Tab-separated table of C-alpha atoms in Angstrom:
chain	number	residue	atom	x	y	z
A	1	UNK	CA	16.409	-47.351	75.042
A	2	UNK	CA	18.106	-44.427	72.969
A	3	UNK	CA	17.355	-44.438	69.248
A	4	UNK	CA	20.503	-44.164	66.710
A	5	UNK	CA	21.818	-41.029	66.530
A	6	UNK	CA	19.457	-39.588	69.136
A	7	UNK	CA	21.525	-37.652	71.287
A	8	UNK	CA	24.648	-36.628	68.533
A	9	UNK	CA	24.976	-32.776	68.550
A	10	UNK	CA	24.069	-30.764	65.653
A	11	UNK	CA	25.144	-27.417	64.665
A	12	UNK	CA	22.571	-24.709	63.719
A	13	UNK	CA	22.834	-22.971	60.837
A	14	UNK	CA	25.353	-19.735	59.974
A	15	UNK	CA	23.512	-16.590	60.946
A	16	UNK	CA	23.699	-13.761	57.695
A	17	UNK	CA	26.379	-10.889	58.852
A	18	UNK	CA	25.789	-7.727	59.137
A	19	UNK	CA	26.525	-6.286	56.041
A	20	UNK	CA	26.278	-8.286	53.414
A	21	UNK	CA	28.337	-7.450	50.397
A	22	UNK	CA	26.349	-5.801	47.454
A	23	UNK	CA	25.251	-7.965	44.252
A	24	UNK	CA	27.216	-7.595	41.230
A	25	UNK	CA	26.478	-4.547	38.600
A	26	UNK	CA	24.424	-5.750	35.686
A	27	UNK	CA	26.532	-6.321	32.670
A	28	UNK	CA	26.271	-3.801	30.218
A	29	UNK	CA	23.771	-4.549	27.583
A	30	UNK	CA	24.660	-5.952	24.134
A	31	UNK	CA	23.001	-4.022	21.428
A	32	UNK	CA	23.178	-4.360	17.580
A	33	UNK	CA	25.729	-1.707	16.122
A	34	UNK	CA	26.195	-1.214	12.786
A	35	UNK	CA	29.748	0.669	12.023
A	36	UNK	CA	28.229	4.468	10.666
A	37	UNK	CA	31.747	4.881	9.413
A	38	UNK	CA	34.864	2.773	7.591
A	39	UNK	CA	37.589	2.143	10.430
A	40	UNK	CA	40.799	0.702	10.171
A	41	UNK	CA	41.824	-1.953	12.881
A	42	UNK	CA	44.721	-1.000	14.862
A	43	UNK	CA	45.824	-4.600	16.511
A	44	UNK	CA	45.072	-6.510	12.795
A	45	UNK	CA	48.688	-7.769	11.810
A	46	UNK	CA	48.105	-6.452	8.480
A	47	UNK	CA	45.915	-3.007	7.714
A	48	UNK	CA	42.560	-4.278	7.665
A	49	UNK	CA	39.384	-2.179	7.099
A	50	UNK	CA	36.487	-2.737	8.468
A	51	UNK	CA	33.313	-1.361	5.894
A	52	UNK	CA	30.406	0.828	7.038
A	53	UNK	CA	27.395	-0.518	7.651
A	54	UNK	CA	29.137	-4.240	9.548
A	55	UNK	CA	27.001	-5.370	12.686
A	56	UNK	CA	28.575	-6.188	15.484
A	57	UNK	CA	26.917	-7.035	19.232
A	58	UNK	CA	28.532	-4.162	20.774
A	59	UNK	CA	28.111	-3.132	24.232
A	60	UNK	CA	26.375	-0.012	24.746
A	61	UNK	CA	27.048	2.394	28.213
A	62	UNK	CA	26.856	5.905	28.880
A	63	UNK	CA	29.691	7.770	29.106
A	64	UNK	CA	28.576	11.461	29.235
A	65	UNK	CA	25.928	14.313	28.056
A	66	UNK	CA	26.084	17.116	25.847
A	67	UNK	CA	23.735	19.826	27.438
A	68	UNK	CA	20.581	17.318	27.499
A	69	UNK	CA	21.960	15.173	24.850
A	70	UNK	CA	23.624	11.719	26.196
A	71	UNK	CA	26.747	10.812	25.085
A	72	UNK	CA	26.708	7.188	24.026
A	73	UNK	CA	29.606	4.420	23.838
A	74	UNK	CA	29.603	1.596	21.981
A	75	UNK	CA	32.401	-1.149	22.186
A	76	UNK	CA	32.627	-4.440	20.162
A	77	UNK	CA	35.403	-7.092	19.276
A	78	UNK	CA	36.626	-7.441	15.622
A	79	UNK	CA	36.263	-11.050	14.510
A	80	UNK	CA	39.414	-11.627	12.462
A	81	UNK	CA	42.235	-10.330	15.411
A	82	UNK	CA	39.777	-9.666	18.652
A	83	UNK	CA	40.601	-6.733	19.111
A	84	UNK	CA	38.815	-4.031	20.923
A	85	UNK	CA	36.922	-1.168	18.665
A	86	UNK	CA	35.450	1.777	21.211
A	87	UNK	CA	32.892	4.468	18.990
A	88	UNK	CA	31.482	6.886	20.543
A	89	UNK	CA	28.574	9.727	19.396
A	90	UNK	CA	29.241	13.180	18.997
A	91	UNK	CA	26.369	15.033	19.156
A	92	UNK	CA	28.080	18.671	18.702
A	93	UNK	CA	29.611	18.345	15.133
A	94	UNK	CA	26.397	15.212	14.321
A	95	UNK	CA	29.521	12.713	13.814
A	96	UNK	CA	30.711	9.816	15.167
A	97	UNK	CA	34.183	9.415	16.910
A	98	UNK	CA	36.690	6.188	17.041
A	99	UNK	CA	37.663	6.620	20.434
A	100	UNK	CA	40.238	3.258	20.727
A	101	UNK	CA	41.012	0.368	18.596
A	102	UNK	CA	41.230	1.927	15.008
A	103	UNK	CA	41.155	5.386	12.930
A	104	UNK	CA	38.342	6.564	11.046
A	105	UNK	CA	39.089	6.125	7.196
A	106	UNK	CA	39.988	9.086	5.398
A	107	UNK	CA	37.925	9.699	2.417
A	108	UNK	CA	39.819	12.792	0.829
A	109	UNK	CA	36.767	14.662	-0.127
A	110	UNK	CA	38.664	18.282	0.269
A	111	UNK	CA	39.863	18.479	-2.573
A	112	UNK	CA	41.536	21.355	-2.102
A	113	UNK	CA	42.446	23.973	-4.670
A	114	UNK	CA	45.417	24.197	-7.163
A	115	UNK	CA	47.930	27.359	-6.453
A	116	UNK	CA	49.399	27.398	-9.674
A	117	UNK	CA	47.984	30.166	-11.980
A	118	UNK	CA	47.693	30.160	-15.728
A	119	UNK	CA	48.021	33.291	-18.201
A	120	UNK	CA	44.039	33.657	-18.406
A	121	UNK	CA	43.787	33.460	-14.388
A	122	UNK	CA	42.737	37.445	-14.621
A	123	UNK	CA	40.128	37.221	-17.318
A	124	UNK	CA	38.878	34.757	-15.729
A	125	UNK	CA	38.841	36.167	-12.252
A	126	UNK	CA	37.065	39.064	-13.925
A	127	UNK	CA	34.189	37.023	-15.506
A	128	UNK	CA	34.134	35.369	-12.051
A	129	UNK	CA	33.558	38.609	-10.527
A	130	UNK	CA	30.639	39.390	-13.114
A	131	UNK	CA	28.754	36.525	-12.750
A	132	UNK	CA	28.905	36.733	-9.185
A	133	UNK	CA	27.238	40.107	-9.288
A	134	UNK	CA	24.927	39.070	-11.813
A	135	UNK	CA	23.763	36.433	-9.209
A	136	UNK	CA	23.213	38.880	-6.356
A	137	UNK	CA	21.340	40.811	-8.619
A	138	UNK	CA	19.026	37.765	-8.566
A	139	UNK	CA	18.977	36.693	-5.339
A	140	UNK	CA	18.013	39.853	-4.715
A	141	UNK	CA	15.151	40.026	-7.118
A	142	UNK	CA	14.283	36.816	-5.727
A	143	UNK	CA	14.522	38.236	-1.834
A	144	UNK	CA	11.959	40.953	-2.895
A	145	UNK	CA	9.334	38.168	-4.157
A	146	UNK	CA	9.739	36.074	-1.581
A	147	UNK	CA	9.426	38.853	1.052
A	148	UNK	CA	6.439	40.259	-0.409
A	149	UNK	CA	4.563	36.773	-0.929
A	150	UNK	CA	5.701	36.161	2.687
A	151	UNK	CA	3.636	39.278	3.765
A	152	UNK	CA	0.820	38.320	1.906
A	153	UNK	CA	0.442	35.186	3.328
A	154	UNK	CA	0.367	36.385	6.781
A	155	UNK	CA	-1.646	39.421	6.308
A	156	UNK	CA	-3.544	37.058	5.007
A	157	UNK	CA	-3.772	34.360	7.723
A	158	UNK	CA	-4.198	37.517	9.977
A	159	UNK	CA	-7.665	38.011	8.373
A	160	UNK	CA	-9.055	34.507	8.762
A	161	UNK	CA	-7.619	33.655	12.223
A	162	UNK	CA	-9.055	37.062	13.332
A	163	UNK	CA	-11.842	35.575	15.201
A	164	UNK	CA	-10.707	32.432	16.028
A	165	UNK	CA	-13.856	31.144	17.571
A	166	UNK	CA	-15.621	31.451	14.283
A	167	UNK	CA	-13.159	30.113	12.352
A	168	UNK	CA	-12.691	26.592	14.269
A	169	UNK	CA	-16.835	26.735	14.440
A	170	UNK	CA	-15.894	26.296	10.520
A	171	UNK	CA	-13.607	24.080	10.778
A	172	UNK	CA	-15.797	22.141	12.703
A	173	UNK	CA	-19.154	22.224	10.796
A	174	UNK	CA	-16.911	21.060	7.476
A	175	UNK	CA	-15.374	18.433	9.008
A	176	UNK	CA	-18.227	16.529	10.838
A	177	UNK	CA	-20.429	16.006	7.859
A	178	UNK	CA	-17.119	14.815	5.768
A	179	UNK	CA	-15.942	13.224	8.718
A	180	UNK	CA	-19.586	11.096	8.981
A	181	UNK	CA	-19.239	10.483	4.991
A	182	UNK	CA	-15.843	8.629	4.867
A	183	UNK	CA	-16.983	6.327	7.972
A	184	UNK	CA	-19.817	5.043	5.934
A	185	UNK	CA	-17.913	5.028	2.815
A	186	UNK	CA	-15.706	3.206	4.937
A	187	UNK	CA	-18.051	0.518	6.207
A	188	UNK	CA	-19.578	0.212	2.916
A	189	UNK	CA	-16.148	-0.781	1.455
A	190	UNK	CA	-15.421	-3.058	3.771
A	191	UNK	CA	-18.848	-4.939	3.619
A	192	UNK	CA	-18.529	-5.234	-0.287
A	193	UNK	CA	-14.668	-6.601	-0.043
A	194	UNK	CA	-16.075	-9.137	2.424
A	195	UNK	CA	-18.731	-10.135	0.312
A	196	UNK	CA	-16.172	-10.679	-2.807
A	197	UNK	CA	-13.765	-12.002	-0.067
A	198	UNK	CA	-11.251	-9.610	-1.143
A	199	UNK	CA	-8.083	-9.491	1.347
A	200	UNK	CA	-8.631	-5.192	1.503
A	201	UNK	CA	-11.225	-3.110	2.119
A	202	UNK	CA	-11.971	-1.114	-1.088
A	203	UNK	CA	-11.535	2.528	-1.057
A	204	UNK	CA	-14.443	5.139	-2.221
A	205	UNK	CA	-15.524	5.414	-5.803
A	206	UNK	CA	-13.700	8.084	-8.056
A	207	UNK	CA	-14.048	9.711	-11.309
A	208	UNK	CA	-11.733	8.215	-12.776
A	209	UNK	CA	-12.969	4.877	-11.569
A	210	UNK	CA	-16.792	5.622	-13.298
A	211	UNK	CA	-14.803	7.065	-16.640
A	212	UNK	CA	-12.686	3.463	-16.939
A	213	UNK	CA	-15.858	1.443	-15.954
A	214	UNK	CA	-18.008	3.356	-18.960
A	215	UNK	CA	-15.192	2.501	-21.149
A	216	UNK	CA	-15.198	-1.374	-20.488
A	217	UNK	CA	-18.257	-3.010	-22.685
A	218	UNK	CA	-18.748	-7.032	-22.100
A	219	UNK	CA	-19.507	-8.956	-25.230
A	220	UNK	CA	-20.567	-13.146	-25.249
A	221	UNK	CA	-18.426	-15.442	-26.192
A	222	UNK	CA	-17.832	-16.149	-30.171
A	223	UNK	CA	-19.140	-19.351	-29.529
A	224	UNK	CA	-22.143	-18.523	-28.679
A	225	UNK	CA	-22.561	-16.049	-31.064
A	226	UNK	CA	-22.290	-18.695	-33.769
A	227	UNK	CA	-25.472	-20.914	-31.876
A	228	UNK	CA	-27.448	-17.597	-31.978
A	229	UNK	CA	-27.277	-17.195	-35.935
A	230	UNK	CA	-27.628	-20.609	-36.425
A	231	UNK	CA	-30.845	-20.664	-34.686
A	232	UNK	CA	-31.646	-17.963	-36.064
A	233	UNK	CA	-30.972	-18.975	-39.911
A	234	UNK	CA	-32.699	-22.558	-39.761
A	235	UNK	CA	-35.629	-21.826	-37.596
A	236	UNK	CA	-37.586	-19.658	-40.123
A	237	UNK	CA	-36.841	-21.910	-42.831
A	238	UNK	CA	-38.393	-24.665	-41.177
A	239	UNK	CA	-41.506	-22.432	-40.598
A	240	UNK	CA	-41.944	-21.549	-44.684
A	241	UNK	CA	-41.396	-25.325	-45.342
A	242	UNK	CA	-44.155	-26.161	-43.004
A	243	UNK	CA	-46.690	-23.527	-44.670
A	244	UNK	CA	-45.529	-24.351	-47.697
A	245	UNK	CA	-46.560	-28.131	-47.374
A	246	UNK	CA	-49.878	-26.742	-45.880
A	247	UNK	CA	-50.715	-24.630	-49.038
A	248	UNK	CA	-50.302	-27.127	-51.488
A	249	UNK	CA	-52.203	-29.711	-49.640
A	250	UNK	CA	-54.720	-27.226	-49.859
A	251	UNK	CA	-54.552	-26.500	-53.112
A	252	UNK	CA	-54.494	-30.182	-54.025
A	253	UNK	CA	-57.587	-30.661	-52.341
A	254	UNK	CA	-59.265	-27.419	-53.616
A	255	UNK	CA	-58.471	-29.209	-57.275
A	256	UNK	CA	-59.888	-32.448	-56.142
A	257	UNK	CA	-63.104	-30.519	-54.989
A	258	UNK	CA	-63.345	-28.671	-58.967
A	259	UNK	CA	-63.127	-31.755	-60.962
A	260	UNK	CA	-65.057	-34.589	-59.017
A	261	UNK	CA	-68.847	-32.488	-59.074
A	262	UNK	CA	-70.412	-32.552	-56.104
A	263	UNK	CA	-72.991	-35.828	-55.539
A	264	UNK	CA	-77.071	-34.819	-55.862
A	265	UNK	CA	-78.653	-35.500	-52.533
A	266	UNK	CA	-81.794	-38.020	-53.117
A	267	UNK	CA	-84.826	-36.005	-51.459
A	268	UNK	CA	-85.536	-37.316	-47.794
A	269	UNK	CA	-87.792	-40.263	-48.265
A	270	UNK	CA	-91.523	-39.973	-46.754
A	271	UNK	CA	-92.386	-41.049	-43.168
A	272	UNK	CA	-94.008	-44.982	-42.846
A	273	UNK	CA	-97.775	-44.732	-42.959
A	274	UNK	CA	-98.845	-45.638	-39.087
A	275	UNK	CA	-100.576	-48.826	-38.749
A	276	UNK	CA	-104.821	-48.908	-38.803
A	277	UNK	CA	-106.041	-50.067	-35.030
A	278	UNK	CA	-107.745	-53.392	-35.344
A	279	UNK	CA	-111.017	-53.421	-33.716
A	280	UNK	CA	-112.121	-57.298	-32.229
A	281	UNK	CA	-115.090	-58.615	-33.696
């Protein structure tokens, strides 16, 4: 007997072609941009500025190189219209560029000049002129001490790197020793500031921390300053009270003694006689 659905045909699976089509591209990342300049929105209805220093999530993609420099674009949305704001990096001129989507604000710092002379323009052209040549004069004083402290130096650094062997040697046998010395001063900083359970290790002793701790003197409280004199005050009293109630019983009794005489002591009275042996008759 054939079981249910026993003998019903079934299709095998779809075999992969070929050539499959390629994945997707990755997205471009999103990166947090902060505007390095003030821009004005082109598509806002009304002329809308958008400050330096706003962060958008702007989408970051290379769009060139200057010599071994890349060339970076960064493209975000304005919140208040949506609309599309491209800036891009310009690493010739060190400026940034709004490429789409706005203007870069214009600050007016050239200030120009004004063409219109007065009377006193030539005087003070002339004074101009003066002090101008008084401050090459300087610069050129200062050129000469410059230059010559300049060739010092080197002739200078000439003479000690002349054996260069012998002068890292130096280098060498200065630093290890100092080099040992902050390690334990180190280690001994951090034991102590674990021992006071300090949140830091303490840095080496100066002299200027030795001259403030000579200057700081710790005195008790006034409390107890007060218990000390008072103990001090009322225990010698009670001493001279004490000898004084010893001397006059002493002298009391030393009167006592002068006017009661002393008694006369009766002469020892004379042994019994022994008893005569009786002798049976």
């Amino acid at each position: 007997m054939q079981g249910f659905n026993m003998g019903r045909y079934h299709p095998s699976p779809p075999l992969p072609p070929s050539n499959p089509p390629p994945p997707p591209p990755p997205p471009p990342p999103n990166s947090p941009f902060r505007t390095p300049l003030p821009v004005w929105c082109a598509t806002c209805p009304r002329p809308t500025i958008i400050a330096q220093g706003v962060r958008f999530n702007a989408e970051k993609r290379r769009v060139g190189a200057y010599h071994s420099t890349p060339l970076w674009s960064f493209t975000f949305r304005h919140a208040q219209c949506g609309g599309v704001v491209e800036v891009r990096t310009d690493p010739r001129n060190t400026a940034y560029l709004v490429v789409s989507g706005g203007t870069k604000r214009d600050t007016g710092d050239d200030d120009g000049g004004s063409l219109l002379r007065n009377a006193n323009s030539s005087e003070g052209d002339r004074s101009a002129a003066f002090a101008k040549l008084e401050t090459t004069i300087e610069h050129r004083a200062q050129l000469n001490m410059s230059n010559h402290r300049i060739t010092s130096l080197i002739n200078h650094s000439a003479r000690h790197w002349q054996d260069p062997y012998k002068a890292n040697q130096n280098l060498r046998s200065a630093f290890r020793p100092a080099r040992l010395k902050r390690q334990q001063e180190a280690q001994s900083g951090a034991h102590l500031g674990h021992a006071l359970s300090l949140p830091f290790d303490l840095p080496p002793p100066t002299r200027q921390d030795a001259h403030h701790a000579s200057t700081i003197t710790f005195t008790p409280e006034t409390t107890k300053d007060e218990d000390a004199s008072r103990n001090r005050s009322f225990a010698p009293r009670r001493r001279n009270n004490n000898n004084n109630n010893n001397n006059n019983n002493n002298n009391n009794n030393n009167n006592n003694n002068n006017n009661n005489p002393p008694a006369q002591l009766s002469p020892p009275s004379s042994p019994p006689a022994p008893a005569s042996p009786t002798i049976p008759s």
